[in-house]
Coordinates of C-alpha atoms and ligand atoms in Angstrom, one line a residue:
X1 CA 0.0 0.0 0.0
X2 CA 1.5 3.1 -0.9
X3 CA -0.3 6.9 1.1
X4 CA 0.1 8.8 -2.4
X5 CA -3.0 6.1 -3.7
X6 CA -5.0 6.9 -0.5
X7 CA -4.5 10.7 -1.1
X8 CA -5.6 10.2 -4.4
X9 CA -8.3 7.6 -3.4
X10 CA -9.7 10.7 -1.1
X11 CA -9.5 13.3 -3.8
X12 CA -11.3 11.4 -6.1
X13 CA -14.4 10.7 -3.9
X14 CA -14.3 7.5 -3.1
X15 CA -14.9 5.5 0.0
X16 CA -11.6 4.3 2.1
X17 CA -11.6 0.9 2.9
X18 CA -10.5 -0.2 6.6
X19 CA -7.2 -1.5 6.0
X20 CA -6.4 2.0 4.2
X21 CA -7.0 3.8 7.2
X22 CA -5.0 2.1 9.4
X23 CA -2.3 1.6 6.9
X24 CA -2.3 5.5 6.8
X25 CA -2.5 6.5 10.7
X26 CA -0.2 3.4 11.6
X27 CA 2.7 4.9 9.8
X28 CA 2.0 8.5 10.3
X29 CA 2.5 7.7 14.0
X30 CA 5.6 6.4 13.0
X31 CA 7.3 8.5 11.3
X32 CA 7.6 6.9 7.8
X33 CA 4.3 9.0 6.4
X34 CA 5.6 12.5 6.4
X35 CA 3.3 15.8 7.0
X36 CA 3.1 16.6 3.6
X37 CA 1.5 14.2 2.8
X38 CA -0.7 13.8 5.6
X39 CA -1.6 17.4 5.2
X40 CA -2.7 16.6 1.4
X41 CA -4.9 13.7 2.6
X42 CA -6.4 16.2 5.3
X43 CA -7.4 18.6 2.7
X44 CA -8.6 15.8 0.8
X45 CA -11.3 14.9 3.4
X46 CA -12.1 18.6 4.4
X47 CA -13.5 18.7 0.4
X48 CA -15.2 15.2 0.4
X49 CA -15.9 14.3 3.7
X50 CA -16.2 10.5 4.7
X51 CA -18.9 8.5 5.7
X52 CA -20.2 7.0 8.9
X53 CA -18.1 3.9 8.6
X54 CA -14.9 5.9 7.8
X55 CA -15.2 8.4 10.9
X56 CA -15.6 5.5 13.1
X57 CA -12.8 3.5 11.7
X58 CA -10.6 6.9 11.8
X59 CA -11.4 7.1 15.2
X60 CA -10.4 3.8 16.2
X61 CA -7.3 3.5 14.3
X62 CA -6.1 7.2 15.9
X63 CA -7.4 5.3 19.5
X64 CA -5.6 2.5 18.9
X65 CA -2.4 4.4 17.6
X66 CA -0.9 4.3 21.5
X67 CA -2.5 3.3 25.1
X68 CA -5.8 2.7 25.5
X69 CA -6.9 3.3 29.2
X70 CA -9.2 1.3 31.0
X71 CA -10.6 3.7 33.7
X72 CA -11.9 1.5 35.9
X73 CA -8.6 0.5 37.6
X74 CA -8.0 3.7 39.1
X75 CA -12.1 4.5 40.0
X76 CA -15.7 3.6 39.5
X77 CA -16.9 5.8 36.8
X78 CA -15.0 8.6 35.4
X79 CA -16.4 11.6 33.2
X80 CA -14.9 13.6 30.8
X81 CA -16.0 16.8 29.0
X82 CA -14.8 18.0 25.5
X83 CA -15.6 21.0 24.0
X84 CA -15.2 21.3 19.8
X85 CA -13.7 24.4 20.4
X86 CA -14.4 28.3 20.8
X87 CA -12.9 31.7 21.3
X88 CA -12.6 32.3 25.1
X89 CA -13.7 28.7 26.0
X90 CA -11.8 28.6 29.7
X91 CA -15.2 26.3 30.5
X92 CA -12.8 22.9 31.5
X93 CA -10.8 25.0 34.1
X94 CA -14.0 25.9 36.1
X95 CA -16.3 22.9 35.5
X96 CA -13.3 20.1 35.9
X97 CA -13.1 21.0 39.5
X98 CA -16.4 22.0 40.5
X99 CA -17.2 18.4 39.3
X100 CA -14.7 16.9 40.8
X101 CA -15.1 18.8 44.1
X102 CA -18.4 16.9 44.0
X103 CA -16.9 13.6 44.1
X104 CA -17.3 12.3 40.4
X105 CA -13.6 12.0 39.5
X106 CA -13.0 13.6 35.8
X107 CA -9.9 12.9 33.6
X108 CA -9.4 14.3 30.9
X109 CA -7.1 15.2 27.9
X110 CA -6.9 17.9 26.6
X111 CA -5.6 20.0 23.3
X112 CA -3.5 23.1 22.6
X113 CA -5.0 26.0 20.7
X114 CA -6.3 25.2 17.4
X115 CA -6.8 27.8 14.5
X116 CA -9.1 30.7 16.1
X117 CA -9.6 28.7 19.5
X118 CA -7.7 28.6 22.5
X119 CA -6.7 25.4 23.9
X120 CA -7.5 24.2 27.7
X121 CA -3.9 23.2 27.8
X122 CA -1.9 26.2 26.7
X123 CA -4.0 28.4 29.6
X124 CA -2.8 26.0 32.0
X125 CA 0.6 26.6 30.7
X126 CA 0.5 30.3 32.1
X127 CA 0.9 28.6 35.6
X128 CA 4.5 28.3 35.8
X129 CA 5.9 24.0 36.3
X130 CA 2.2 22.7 35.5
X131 CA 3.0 19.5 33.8
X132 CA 0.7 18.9 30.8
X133 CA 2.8 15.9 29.8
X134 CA 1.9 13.3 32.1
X135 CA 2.1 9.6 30.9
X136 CA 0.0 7.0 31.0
X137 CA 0.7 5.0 34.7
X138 CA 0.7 8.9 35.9
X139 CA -2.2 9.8 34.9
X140 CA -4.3 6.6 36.3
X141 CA -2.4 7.5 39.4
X142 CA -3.7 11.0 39.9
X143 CA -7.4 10.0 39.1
X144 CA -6.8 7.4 41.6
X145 CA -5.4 9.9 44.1
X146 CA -7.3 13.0 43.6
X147 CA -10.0 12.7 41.7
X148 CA -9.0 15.1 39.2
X149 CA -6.3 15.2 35.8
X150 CA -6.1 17.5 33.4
X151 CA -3.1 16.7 30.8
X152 CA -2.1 17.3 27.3
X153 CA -1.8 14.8 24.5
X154 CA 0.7 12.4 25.8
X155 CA 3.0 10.6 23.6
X156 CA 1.0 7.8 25.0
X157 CA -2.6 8.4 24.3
X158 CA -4.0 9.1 20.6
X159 CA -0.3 10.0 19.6
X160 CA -1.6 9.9 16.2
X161 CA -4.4 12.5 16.8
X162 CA -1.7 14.5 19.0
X163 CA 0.5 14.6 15.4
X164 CA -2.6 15.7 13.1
X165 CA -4.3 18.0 15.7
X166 CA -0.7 20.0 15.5
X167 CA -1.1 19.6 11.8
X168 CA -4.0 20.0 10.6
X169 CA -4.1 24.0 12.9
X170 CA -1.3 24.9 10.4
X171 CA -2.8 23.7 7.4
X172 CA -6.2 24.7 6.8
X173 CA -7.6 21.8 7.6
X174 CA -9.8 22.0 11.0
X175 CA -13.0 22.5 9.6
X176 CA -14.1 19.1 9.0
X177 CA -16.9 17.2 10.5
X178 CA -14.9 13.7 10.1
X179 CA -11.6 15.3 11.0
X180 CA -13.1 16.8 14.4
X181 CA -15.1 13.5 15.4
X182 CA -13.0 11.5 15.1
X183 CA -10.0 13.5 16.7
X184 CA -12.7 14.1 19.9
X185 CA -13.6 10.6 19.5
X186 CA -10.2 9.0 19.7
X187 CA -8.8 11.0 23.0
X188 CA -12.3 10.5 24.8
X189 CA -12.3 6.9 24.0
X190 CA -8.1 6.1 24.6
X191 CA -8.5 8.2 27.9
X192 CA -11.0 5.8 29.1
X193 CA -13.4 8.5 30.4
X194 CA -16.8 5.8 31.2
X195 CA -19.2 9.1 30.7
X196 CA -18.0 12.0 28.3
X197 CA -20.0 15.6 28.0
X198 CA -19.2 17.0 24.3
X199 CA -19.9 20.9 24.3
X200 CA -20.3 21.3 20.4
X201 CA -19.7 25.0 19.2
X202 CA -21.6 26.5 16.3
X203 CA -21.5 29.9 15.2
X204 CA -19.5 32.1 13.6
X205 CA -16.4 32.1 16.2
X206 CA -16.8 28.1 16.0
X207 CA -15.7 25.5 13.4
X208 CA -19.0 24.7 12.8
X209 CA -21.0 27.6 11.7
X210 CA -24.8 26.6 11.5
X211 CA -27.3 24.4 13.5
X212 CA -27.4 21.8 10.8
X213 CA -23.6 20.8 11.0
X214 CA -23.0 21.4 14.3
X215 CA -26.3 18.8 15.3
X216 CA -24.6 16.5 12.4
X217 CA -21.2 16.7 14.1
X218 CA -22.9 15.9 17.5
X219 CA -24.6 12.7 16.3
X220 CA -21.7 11.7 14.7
X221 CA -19.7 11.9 17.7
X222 CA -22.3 10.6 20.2
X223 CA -22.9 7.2 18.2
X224 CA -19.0 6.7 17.9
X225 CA -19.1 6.9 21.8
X226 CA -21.6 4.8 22.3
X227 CA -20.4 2.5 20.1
X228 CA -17.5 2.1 22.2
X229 CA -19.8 1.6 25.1
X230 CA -19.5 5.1 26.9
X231 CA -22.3 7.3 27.8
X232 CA -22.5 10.7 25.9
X233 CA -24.0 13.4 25.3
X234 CA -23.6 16.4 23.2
X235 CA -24.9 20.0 24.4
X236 CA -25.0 22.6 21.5
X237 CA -23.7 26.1 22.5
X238 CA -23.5 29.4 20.0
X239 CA -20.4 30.3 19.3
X240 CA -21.3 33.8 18.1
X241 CA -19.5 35.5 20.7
X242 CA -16.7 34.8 22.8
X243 CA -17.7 33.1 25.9
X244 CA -17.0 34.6 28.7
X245 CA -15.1 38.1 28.7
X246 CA -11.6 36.9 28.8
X247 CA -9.9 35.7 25.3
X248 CA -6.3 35.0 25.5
X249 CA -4.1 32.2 28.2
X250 CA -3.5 33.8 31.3
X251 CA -6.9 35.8 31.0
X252 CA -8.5 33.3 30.6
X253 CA -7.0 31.2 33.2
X254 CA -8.0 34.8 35.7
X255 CA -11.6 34.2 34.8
X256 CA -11.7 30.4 35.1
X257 CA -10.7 30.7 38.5
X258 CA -12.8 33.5 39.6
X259 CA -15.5 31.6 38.9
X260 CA -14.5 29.3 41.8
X261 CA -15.0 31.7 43.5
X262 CA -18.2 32.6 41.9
X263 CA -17.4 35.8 40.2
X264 CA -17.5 36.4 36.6
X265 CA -19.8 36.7 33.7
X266 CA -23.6 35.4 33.4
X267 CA -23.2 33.8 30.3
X268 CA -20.1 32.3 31.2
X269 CA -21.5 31.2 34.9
X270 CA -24.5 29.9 33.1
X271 CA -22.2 27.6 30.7
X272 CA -20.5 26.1 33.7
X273 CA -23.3 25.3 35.9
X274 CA -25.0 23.8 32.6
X275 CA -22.0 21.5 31.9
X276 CA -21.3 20.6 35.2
X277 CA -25.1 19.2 35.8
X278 CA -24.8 17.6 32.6
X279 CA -21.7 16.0 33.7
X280 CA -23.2 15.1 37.2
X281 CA -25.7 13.6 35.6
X282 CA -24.0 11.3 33.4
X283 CA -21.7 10.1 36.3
X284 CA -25.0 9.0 38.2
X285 CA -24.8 11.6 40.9
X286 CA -27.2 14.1 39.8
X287 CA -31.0 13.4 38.9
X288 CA -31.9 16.1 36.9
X289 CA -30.4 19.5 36.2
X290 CA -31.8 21.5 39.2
X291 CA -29.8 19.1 41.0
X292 CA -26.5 19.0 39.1
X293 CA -26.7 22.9 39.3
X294 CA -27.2 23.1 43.1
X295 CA -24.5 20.5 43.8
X296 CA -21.9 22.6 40.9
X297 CA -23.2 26.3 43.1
X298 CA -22.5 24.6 46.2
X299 CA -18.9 23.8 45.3
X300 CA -18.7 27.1 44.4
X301 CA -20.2 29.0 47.6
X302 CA -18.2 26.6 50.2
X303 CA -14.8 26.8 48.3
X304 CA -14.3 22.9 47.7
X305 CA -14.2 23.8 43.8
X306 CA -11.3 26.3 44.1
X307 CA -9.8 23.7 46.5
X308 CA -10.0 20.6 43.8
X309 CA -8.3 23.0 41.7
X310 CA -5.5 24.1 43.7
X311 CA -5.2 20.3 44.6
X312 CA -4.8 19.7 40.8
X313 CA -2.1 22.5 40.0
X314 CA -0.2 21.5 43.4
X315 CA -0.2 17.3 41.9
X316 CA 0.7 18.9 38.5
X317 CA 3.8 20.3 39.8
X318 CA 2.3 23.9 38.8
X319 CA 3.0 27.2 41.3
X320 CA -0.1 27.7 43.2
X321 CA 1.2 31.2 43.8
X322 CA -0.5 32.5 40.9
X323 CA -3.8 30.7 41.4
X324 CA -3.7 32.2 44.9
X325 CA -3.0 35.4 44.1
X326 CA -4.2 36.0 40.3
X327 CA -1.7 38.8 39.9
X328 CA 1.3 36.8 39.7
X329 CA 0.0 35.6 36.5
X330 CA 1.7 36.7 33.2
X331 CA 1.5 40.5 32.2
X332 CA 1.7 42.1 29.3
X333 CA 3.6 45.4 28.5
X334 CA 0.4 47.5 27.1
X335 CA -3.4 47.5 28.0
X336 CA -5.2 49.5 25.8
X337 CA -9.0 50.2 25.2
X338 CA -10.7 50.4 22.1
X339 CA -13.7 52.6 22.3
X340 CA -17.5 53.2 20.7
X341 CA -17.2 55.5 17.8
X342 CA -21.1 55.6 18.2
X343 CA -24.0 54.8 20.9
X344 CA -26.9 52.2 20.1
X345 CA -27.2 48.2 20.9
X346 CA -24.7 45.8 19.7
X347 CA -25.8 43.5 17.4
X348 CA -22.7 41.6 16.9
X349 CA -19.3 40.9 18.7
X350 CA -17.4 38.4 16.3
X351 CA -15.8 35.6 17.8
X352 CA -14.0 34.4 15.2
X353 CA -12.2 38.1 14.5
X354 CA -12.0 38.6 18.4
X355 CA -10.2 35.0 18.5
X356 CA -8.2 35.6 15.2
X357 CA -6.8 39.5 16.8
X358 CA -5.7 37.6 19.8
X359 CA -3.5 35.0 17.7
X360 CA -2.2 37.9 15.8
X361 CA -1.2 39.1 19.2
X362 CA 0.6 35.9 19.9
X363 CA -1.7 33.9 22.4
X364 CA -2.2 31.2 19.3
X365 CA 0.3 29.6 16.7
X366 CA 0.5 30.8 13.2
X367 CA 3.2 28.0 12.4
X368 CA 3.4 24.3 14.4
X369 CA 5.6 24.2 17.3
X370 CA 5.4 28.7 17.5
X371 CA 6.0 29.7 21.2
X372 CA 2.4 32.0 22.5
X373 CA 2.5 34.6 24.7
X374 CA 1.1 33.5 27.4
X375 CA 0.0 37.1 28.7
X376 CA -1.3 38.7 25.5
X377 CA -4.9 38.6 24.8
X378 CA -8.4 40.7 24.8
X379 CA -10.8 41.5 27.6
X380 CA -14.0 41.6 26.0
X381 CA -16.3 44.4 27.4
X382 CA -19.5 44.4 25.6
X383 CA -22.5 41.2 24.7
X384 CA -24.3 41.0 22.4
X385 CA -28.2 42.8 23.1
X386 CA -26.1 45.1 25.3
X387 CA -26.8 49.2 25.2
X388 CA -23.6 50.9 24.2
X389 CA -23.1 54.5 24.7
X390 CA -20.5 56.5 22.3
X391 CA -17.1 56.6 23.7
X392 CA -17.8 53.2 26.0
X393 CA -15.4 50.8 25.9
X394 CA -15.7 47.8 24.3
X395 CA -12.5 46.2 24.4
X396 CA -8.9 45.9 26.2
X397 CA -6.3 44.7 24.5
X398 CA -3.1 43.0 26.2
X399 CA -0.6 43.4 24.2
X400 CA 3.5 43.1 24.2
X401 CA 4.3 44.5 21.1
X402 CA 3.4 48.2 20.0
X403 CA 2.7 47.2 16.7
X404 CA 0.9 44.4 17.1
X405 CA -1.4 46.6 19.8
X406 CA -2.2 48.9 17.0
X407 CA -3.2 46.5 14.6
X408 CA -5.2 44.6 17.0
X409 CA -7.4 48.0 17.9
X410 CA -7.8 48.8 14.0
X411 CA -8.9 45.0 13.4
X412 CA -11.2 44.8 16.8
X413 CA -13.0 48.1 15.5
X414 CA -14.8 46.0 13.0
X415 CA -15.3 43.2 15.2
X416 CA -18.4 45.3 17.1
X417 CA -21.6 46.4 15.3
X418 CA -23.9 49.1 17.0
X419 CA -27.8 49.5 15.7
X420 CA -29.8 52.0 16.4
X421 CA -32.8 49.8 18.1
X422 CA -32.6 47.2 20.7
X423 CA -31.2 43.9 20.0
X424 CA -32.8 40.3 21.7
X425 CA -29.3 38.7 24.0
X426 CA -29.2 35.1 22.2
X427 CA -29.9 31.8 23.8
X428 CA -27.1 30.3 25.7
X429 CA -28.4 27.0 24.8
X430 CA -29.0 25.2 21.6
X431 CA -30.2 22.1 22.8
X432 CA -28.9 18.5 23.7
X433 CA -28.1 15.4 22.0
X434 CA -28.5 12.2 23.5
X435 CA -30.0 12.4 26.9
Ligands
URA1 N1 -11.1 19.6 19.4 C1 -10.4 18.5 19.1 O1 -10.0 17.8 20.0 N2 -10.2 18.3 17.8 C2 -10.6 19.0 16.8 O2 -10.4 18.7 15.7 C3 -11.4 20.1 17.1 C4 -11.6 20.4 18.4

């Protein structure tokens, strides 16, 4: 079998056979397939997607390309939460805790910034030592022992998804409903997670950018799970706006943990208490959502959720100086405001040029393996149905470089639209797959 006839295979349309797949994932993870080529057989499925069979056979083979855990050594049932990814997404760094603080242990794997979106595990990276490299025996050992992991894509688990996720941000290629199943897929199912929330993204600051997809990508991903005999379901969120106000590592990480201390934006509180049920529910300790939410709040209000996640930076070998006190965290050089040229109701705050501005700035990768800036990023100041008065401010950009400060105020001047009549605040909620 040679990978230049499955590129071609792919770019002609047709179906990939089993044997092809694994042929093709088996040797990327080794080595002897090289990027390029990978990279052309990406693009190939972006344009011609694959079918049912092909996703789930993708999956598996990038499961099966390293360790596949098997949870219930370390702990009864473990639940994991995976979001397809968003601009200022810091949702894993509040709910992980708050679940875990309610005694359902969560571990989980999670990715670096991809395209637009932030990644759970570069914001964990602005706390100085945190490992996000754990291995395989360490990570059993810390769900065992605390109740709580949060690590990156070990050489260990789903290397092959680890390779192409790094990839595929570079390459144009991350807005694909088979490409993004079966790379959530195959970490959720080599992780060994029994019970997996998927928080599926849709809208224009998300890789899928209507309903229809987004629901597709949801039932994809929920019947792979299920197929490998885990419980899952999929909530759908919009995308539209950032989550949150915070876009950017370390302000994003400042937010997170506020919210453990219950402080921080509705929409963003709302999103956390949601998943968090959701999760609580899965893992057989919650009834309903009422519930779920009331057990997530309590975590909050009596401090065990903040606790969990000190607990998890201290067996992480991170500095809990800077969770402690949040102003130890990374700083940039400039903080700048850009302003309302005009008064009205804003109609639109654009994620995706919000979460592109704050890449430019250096919080994301424009080439694998770049170095981010940890500190730079934008504090979002205005929602969506919100009143605006002229000269308000709607943005503060963190910056580190003047010139990259300027262009980010020129570029985030567009990224707001005022009307002159009131604007309806969206949904926070799309619905639910699965339960
Ligand atoms: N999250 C992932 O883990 N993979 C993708 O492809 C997109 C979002």
């Amino acid at each position: 079998m040679r990978a230049v006839d499955i590129i071609i295979k792919k770019r002609d349309k047709e179906v990939l056979s089993k044997a092809e797949i694994d042929f093709l994932i088996e040797n990327y993870t080794r080595g002897t397939i090289p990027d390029y080529q990978m990279s052309a057989w990406a693009m190939a499925v972006l344009l011609n997607g694959m079918t049912d069979q092909e996703i789930t056979d993708l999956t598996m083979a990038m499961a099966r390309s390293g360790d596949m855990l098997d949870l219930s050594q370390a702990v009864d049932i473990a639940v994991d939460k995976h979001s397809t990814g968003g601009v200022g997404d810091k949702t894993t760094l509040t709910v992980a805790p708050l679940v875990a603080a309610c005694g359902l242990p969560v571990g989980k794997m999670s990715g670096r910034g991809l395209g637009f979106s932030g990644g759970t595990i570069d914001k964990l990276e602005a706390i100085p030592g945190f490992q996000v490299d754990l291995s395989t025996q360490q990570f059993i050992n810390q769900l065992k022992e605390h109740g709580i992991v949060l690590t990156g894509q070990s050489a260990d688990l789903a290397p092959a998804d680890g390779k192409l996720y790094a990839l595929r941000d570079v390459t144009g290629t991350v807005q694909s409903i088979p490409l993004i199943a079966s790379s959530v897929m195959s970490k959720k199912i080599a992780a060994g997670a029994h019970a997996i929330v998927l928080d599926v993204k849709v809208g224009q600051g998300a890789f899928m950018r209507t309903l229809e997809e987004a629901r597709q990508l949801a039932e994809v991903m929920v019947s792979i799970g299920r197929l490998s005999g885990r419980r899952v379901i999929a909530v759908l969120s919009p995308m539209d706006q950032p989550l949150g106000n915070a876009v950017g590592n370390a302000l994003e990480l400042k937010e997170a943990v506020e919210m453990l201390h219950g402080v921080g934006p509705e929409d963003y509180r709302y999103h956390c208490l949601h998943l968090a049920a959701y999760m609580l529910i899965l893992g057989g300790l919650a009834k309903d959502i009422p519930e779920g939410i009331g057990m997530a709040e309590r975590a909050i209000n009596d401090g065990s959720g903040f606790a969990k996640f000190r607990e998890l930076v201290l067996a992480q070998g991170g500095d809990v100086r800077v969770i402690d006190d949040l102003k130890r965290l990374p700083k940039a050089a400039f903080v700048e405001s850009v302003y309302a040229e005009n008064g009205g109701w804003a109609s639109v705050v654009d994620a995706k040029e919000v979460g592109e501005t704050s890449v430019a700035l250096g919080a994301g990768r424009e080439q694998k393996g770049d170095l981010i800036d940890q500190a730079v990023g934008i504090i979002v100041k205005v929602k969506v149905g919100d009143a605006v008065d002229k000269g308000q401010v709607l943005f503060e950009v963190h910056a580190n470089d003047p010139r990259k400060l300027q262009q980010a105020k020129e570029r985030l001047k567009n990224a707001v639209k005022i009307v002159n009549r009131p604007v309806e605040k969206p949904p926070y909620f799309h619905g639910v797959i699965g339960i």
